[in-house]
Structures are given as structure tokens and as C-alpha cells.
mmCIF file of C-alpha atoms in Angstrom:
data_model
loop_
_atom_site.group_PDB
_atom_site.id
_atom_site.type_symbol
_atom_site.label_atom_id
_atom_site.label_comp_id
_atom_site.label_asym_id
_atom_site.label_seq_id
_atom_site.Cartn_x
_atom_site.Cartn_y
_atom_site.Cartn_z
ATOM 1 C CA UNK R 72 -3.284 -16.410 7.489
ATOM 2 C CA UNK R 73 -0.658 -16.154 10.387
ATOM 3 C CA UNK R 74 -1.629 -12.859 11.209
ATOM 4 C CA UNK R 75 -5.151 -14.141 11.386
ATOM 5 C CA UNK R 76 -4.765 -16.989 13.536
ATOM 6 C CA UNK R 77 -2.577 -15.156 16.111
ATOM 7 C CA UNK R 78 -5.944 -12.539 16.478
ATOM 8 C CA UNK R 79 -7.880 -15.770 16.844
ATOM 9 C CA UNK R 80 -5.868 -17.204 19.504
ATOM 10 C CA UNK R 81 -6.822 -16.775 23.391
ATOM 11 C CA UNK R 82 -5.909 -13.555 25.401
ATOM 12 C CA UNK R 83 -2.837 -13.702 27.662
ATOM 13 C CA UNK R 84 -3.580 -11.680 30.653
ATOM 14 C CA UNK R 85 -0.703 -9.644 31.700
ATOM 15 C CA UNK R 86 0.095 -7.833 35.072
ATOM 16 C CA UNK R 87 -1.929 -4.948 34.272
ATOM 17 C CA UNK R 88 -4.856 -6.879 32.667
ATOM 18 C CA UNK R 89 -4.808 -9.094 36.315
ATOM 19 C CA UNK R 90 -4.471 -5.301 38.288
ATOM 20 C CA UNK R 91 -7.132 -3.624 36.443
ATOM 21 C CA UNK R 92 -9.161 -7.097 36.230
ATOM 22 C CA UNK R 93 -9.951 -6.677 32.230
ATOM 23 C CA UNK R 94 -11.945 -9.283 30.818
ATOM 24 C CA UNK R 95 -10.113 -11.243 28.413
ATOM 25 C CA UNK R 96 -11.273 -13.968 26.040
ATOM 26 C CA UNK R 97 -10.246 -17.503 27.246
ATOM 27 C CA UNK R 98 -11.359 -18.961 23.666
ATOM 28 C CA UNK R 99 -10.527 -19.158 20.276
ATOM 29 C CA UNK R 100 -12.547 -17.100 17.840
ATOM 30 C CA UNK R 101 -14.068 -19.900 15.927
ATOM 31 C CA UNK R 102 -14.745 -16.592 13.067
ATOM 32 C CA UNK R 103 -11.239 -15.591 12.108
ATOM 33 C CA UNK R 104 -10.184 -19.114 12.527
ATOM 34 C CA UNK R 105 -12.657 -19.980 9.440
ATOM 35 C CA UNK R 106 -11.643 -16.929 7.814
ATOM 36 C CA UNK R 107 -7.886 -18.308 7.828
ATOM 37 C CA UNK R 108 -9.598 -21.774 6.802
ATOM 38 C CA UNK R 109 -11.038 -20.365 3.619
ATOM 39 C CA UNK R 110 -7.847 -18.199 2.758
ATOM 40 C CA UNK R 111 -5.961 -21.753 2.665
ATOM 41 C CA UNK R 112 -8.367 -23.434 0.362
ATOM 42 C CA UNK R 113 -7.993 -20.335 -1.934
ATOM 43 C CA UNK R 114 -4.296 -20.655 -1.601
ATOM 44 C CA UNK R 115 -4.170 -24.575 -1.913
ATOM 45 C CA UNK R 116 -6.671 -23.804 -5.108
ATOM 46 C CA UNK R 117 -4.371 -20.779 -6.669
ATOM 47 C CA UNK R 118 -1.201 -23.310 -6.330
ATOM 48 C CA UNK R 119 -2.564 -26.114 -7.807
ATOM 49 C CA UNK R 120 -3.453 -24.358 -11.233
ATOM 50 C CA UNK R 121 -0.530 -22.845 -10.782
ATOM 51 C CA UNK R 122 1.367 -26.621 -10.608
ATOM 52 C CA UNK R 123 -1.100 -27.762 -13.611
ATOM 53 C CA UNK R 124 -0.116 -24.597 -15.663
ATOM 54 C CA UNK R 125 3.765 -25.541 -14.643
ATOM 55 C CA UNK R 126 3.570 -28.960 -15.615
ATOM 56 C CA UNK R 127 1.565 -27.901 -19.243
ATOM 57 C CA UNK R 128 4.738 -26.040 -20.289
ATOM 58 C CA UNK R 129 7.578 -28.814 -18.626
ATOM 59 C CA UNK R 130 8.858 -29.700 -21.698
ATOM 60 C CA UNK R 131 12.274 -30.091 -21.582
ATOM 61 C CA UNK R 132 14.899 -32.074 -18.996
ATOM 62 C CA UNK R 133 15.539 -29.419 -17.293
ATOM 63 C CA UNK R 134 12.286 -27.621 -16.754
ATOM 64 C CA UNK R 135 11.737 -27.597 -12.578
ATOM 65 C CA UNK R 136 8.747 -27.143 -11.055
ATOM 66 C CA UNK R 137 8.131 -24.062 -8.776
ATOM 67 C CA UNK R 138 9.525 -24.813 -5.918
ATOM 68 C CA UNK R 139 7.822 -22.399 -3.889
ATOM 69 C CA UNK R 140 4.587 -23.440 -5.256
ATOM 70 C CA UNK R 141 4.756 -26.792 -3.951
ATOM 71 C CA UNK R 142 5.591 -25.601 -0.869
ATOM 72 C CA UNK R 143 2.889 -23.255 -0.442
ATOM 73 C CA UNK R 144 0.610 -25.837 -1.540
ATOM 74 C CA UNK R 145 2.034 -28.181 0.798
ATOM 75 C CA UNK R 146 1.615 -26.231 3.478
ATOM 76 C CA UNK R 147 -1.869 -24.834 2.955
ATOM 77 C CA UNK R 148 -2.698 -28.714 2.957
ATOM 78 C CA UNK R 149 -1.478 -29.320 5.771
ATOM 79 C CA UNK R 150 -3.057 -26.023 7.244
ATOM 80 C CA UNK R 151 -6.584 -26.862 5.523
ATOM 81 C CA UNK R 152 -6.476 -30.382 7.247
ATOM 82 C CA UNK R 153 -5.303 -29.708 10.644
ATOM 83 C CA UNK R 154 -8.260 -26.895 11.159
ATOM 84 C CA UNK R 155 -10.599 -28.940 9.699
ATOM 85 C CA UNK R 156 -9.896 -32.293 12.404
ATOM 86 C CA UNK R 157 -9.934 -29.544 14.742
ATOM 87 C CA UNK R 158 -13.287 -27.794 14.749
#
């Protein structure tokens, strides 16, 4: 997803792109960018029956949940909603 929204980002012209006067995209590309979207719904989707599947078998005291599924889920929320009050 990171890897994606650093290709979706706008091109930084450098001193040869300004010598040799390369076009460059001066947008984002509103493609990847939904790409990434969709890859965080998946992920906030896989995490969350992965929490319900978690909580099914907490049984004991001191059963923890995953914490690095609630981070990842966290995170892909917050991902999910920032892109989507963005477009």
C-alpha cells in the first residue's frame, strides 16, 4: 500500500529533469491511489475476522488479543477514511 501510494504521488523534477525539460506529472494518479484504497478495505476486512476468530477462542484470563492485528486494522481504518474524505 506504501509502495503504491509513493508511485501515485506527484513527480519531483530534479536538475536534469529541469535541463532536459522532461514532462513530469504534477498530479496524483487518482488509479493507484484507488488501488491502495481497495487493498485497505481487504486488509481492514482480513483483520477483523481475524479479531472475531481471536475473540471466539479468548477463553481464559490470560488470552491477549493480537496485537498486531489491531494495529493493522487500526491503521487500515484510518488509511480507508482519510482517502475516502479525500477524493
Amino acid at each position: 500500500v506504501l509502495l503504491l501510494a509513493d508511485k501515485a504521488r506527484p513527480q519531483v523534477a530534479f536538475f536534469l529533469d529541469r535541463i532536459l525539460q522532461i514532462p513530469l506529472r504534477t498530479d496524483w494518479d487518482m488509479h493507484l491511489i484507488g488501488i491502495a484504497c481497495f487493498l485497505m478495505i481487504i486488509i481492514l476486512f482480513l483483520c477483523t475476522i481475524g479479531l472475531f476468530i481471536n475473540s471466539r477462542r479468548h477463553k481464559r484470563r490470560d488470552d491477549r488479543y493480537n496485537r498486531s492485528l489491531v494495529i493493522m486494522w487500526i491503521l487500515a481504518f484510518i488509511g480507508v477514511i482519510i482517502t475516502v474524505v479525500n477524493l
